[in-house]
XYZ file of C-alpha atoms in Angstrom:
236
model
C 93.759 113.067 98.130
C 90.999 112.711 100.678
C 92.181 114.254 103.892
C 89.584 114.787 106.557
C 86.557 114.464 104.249
C 83.770 111.890 104.490
C 81.856 110.168 101.738
C 78.863 107.829 101.721
C 80.102 104.408 102.776
C 81.175 101.767 100.324
C 82.274 98.437 101.726
C 83.875 98.772 105.152
C 86.565 96.408 106.410
C 88.265 96.398 109.772
C 92.044 96.366 109.697
C 91.788 93.285 111.897
C 89.964 91.496 109.063
C 92.913 91.854 106.697
C 95.764 91.378 109.159
C 97.885 88.414 108.262
C 96.538 87.921 104.750
C 98.893 87.539 101.815
C 99.987 90.769 100.158
C 100.965 91.294 96.543
C 104.732 91.601 96.985
C 107.197 90.881 94.199
C 110.909 91.683 93.905
C 111.582 95.242 92.793
C 112.260 95.818 89.106
C 114.239 99.007 88.501
C 115.467 98.634 84.909
C 114.282 101.715 82.982
C 112.853 101.819 79.516
C 111.907 98.172 79.066
C 109.177 97.900 76.418
C 107.665 94.778 77.972
C 107.439 93.771 81.626
C 109.776 91.219 83.187
C 108.315 87.719 83.184
C 107.272 87.904 86.814
C 105.073 90.938 86.022
C 103.283 89.518 82.975
C 100.109 89.072 85.007
C 100.056 92.827 85.685
C 100.584 92.230 89.377
C 102.909 95.118 90.157
C 101.882 97.553 92.873
C 103.494 100.992 92.741
C 103.715 103.857 95.175
C 103.331 107.519 94.210
C 104.679 110.065 96.692
C 103.426 113.629 96.234
C 106.363 115.952 96.908
C 105.742 118.965 94.662
C 103.948 121.332 97.046
C 104.970 124.901 97.804
C 104.630 124.590 101.611
C 103.127 128.082 101.826
C 101.807 127.635 105.365
C 105.156 126.346 106.582
C 107.137 129.194 105.026
C 109.964 126.817 104.007
C 110.235 123.460 102.279
C 108.625 121.159 104.818
C 109.650 117.958 103.046
C 113.301 118.718 103.725
C 112.904 119.425 107.437
C 114.835 117.047 109.663
C 112.889 114.578 111.774
C 114.898 112.231 113.973
C 117.936 112.591 111.764
C 116.476 112.435 108.266
C 114.248 114.562 106.011
C 110.478 114.288 106.348
C 110.042 113.032 102.775
C 112.651 110.309 103.278
C 110.522 108.807 106.055
C 107.645 108.465 103.600
C 109.654 106.893 100.781
C 111.536 104.519 103.081
C 108.206 103.422 104.530
C 106.859 102.509 101.092
C 109.870 100.844 99.486
C 109.549 97.494 101.328
C 105.814 97.348 100.580
C 105.616 98.031 96.839
C 107.574 97.173 93.716
C 108.073 100.675 92.291
C 108.070 104.158 93.840
C 107.558 107.357 91.853
C 108.249 110.635 93.666
C 106.540 113.638 92.073
C 108.609 116.773 92.591
C 108.196 120.427 91.705
C 110.306 123.545 91.986
C 112.494 121.925 94.677
C 113.260 118.906 92.496
C 117.033 118.914 93.036
C 116.780 119.293 96.801
C 114.190 116.525 97.107
C 116.341 114.201 94.998
C 119.291 114.941 97.274
C 117.153 114.171 100.329
C 116.324 110.771 98.832
C 119.833 109.925 97.638
C 120.579 106.217 97.669
C 116.947 105.093 97.630
C 115.525 102.999 94.787
C 112.921 105.561 93.776
C 112.125 107.150 90.418
C 111.267 110.816 89.937
C 108.709 112.680 87.850
C 108.730 116.476 87.739
C 105.440 118.376 87.769
C 106.086 121.366 85.473
C 103.101 123.225 86.932
C 103.023 122.474 90.660
C 101.193 125.747 91.268
C 98.104 124.105 89.748
C 97.716 121.958 92.844
C 97.813 118.402 94.075
C 95.601 117.102 91.292
C 98.223 118.016 88.715
C 100.877 116.135 90.706
C 98.711 113.019 90.866
C 98.255 113.202 87.091
C 102.028 113.461 86.590
C 102.660 110.517 88.911
C 100.118 108.293 87.192
C 101.568 109.157 83.775
C 105.001 108.007 85.016
C 103.824 104.545 86.082
C 105.079 101.530 84.194
C 102.460 100.150 81.796
C 102.110 96.836 83.627
C 101.299 98.463 86.978
C 98.252 96.839 88.557
C 97.566 99.516 91.177
C 99.127 102.558 92.807
C 99.176 103.593 96.428
C 99.248 107.400 96.575
C 100.908 108.886 99.660
C 101.570 112.415 100.836
C 105.209 113.426 101.143
C 104.480 115.340 104.335
C 103.060 112.393 106.337
C 106.213 110.836 107.791
C 104.591 108.898 110.620
C 101.953 106.700 109.021
C 101.598 103.748 111.445
C 103.288 100.558 110.269
C 100.079 98.460 109.975
C 98.325 100.864 107.600
C 99.957 100.219 104.223
C 100.038 96.395 104.563
C 96.367 96.367 105.576
C 95.346 98.542 102.623
C 97.276 96.377 100.154
C 95.853 93.199 101.665
C 92.315 94.566 101.360
C 92.964 95.448 97.733
C 94.486 92.055 96.945
C 91.550 90.104 98.263
C 88.595 92.445 97.960
C 88.115 93.253 94.295
C 87.283 96.921 94.874
C 89.283 99.347 92.694
C 89.761 101.942 95.446
C 90.863 101.244 99.034
C 90.970 104.035 101.614
C 91.824 104.118 105.325
C 89.422 105.439 107.940
C 91.023 106.653 111.159
C 88.573 106.911 114.060
C 85.768 107.863 111.689
C 87.763 110.159 109.410
C 88.750 109.191 105.883
C 92.443 109.722 105.245
C 95.522 108.739 103.284
C 97.330 106.874 101.735
C 94.867 105.484 99.173
C 95.128 102.546 96.766
C 93.796 102.946 93.202
C 93.503 100.118 90.684
C 94.676 100.563 87.113
C 91.090 100.932 85.895
C 90.893 104.223 87.812
C 94.137 105.652 86.367
C 92.398 107.552 83.518
C 90.333 109.486 86.073
C 93.435 110.297 88.100
C 95.267 111.400 84.970
C 92.552 113.988 84.305
C 92.776 115.585 87.748
C 93.463 119.301 88.140
C 93.328 121.771 90.995
C 94.117 121.289 94.664
C 91.379 118.883 95.745
C 93.563 115.897 94.966
C 91.844 112.569 94.356
C 88.919 113.198 96.699
C 86.532 113.653 93.773
C 87.525 110.263 92.355
C 87.053 108.525 95.700
C 83.680 110.150 96.341
C 82.269 109.831 92.820
C 81.099 106.215 93.129
C 80.998 104.918 96.714
C 80.110 101.394 95.599
C 83.621 100.855 94.219
C 85.386 101.920 97.442
C 86.683 99.596 100.153
C 87.149 101.402 103.471
C 89.560 99.860 105.960
C 88.833 101.024 109.497
C 91.728 101.593 111.894
C 91.438 102.228 115.602
C 94.228 104.763 115.202
C 94.400 108.548 114.979
C 94.869 110.213 111.615
C 98.590 110.195 110.704
C 99.911 113.719 111.274
C 101.080 115.790 108.353
C 103.471 118.725 108.373
C 101.669 121.818 107.102
C 102.677 124.401 109.710
C 105.518 125.059 112.155
C 103.168 123.886 114.902
C 102.638 120.547 113.116
C 106.387 120.103 112.850
C 106.883 120.882 116.532
C 104.232 118.330 117.521
C 105.998 115.581 115.589
C 109.032 116.001 117.805
C 107.079 115.300 120.985
C 105.142 112.240 119.814
């Protein structure tokens, strides 16, 4: 996923431009294994969320996604923030699969296990995309260690995608490209081929003309990579 990198500009939209527009929101469909989509999804309108939660947290020295923040695990903040905005959430886990599932108990999320999380974030994105339901129109990919993404961000990204026609929508925070990122179904094959730890940055940067950038007058949402990052979250 692009975090802190910059690419040649595609189309740029201010978050103010998309505020208040209609989003693609449909009731959640959780029934597993259906060979065809429910009637309300026949137009391939479903938006899914993929939460990357398979990392080793080497810099933290312990599983950062399970750390408590204001009474609940870091990763639960991320999933709870997405559930009202999308119709399906896939959480990609790794060697801490059981613990992450426990941290998300009671939430209407699905899980996909990355059997090789040591291969990096790209492999987790590929696993998440493979787990999407076949009628998914687009996926918003979020990091499991970004618990404090400002409330306006996800709705603005989805609104820009719904009205703009670009297959990739990324946020820009005070000049820095960040996450989460929306990818249309036509980009899924590229995501499914990802490997290594660069995440989806290569897909975003490959063809700037297909990228919509939504500009926010907000700082980059903090992630939790180190003990210092975790400490800063408690004083914000």
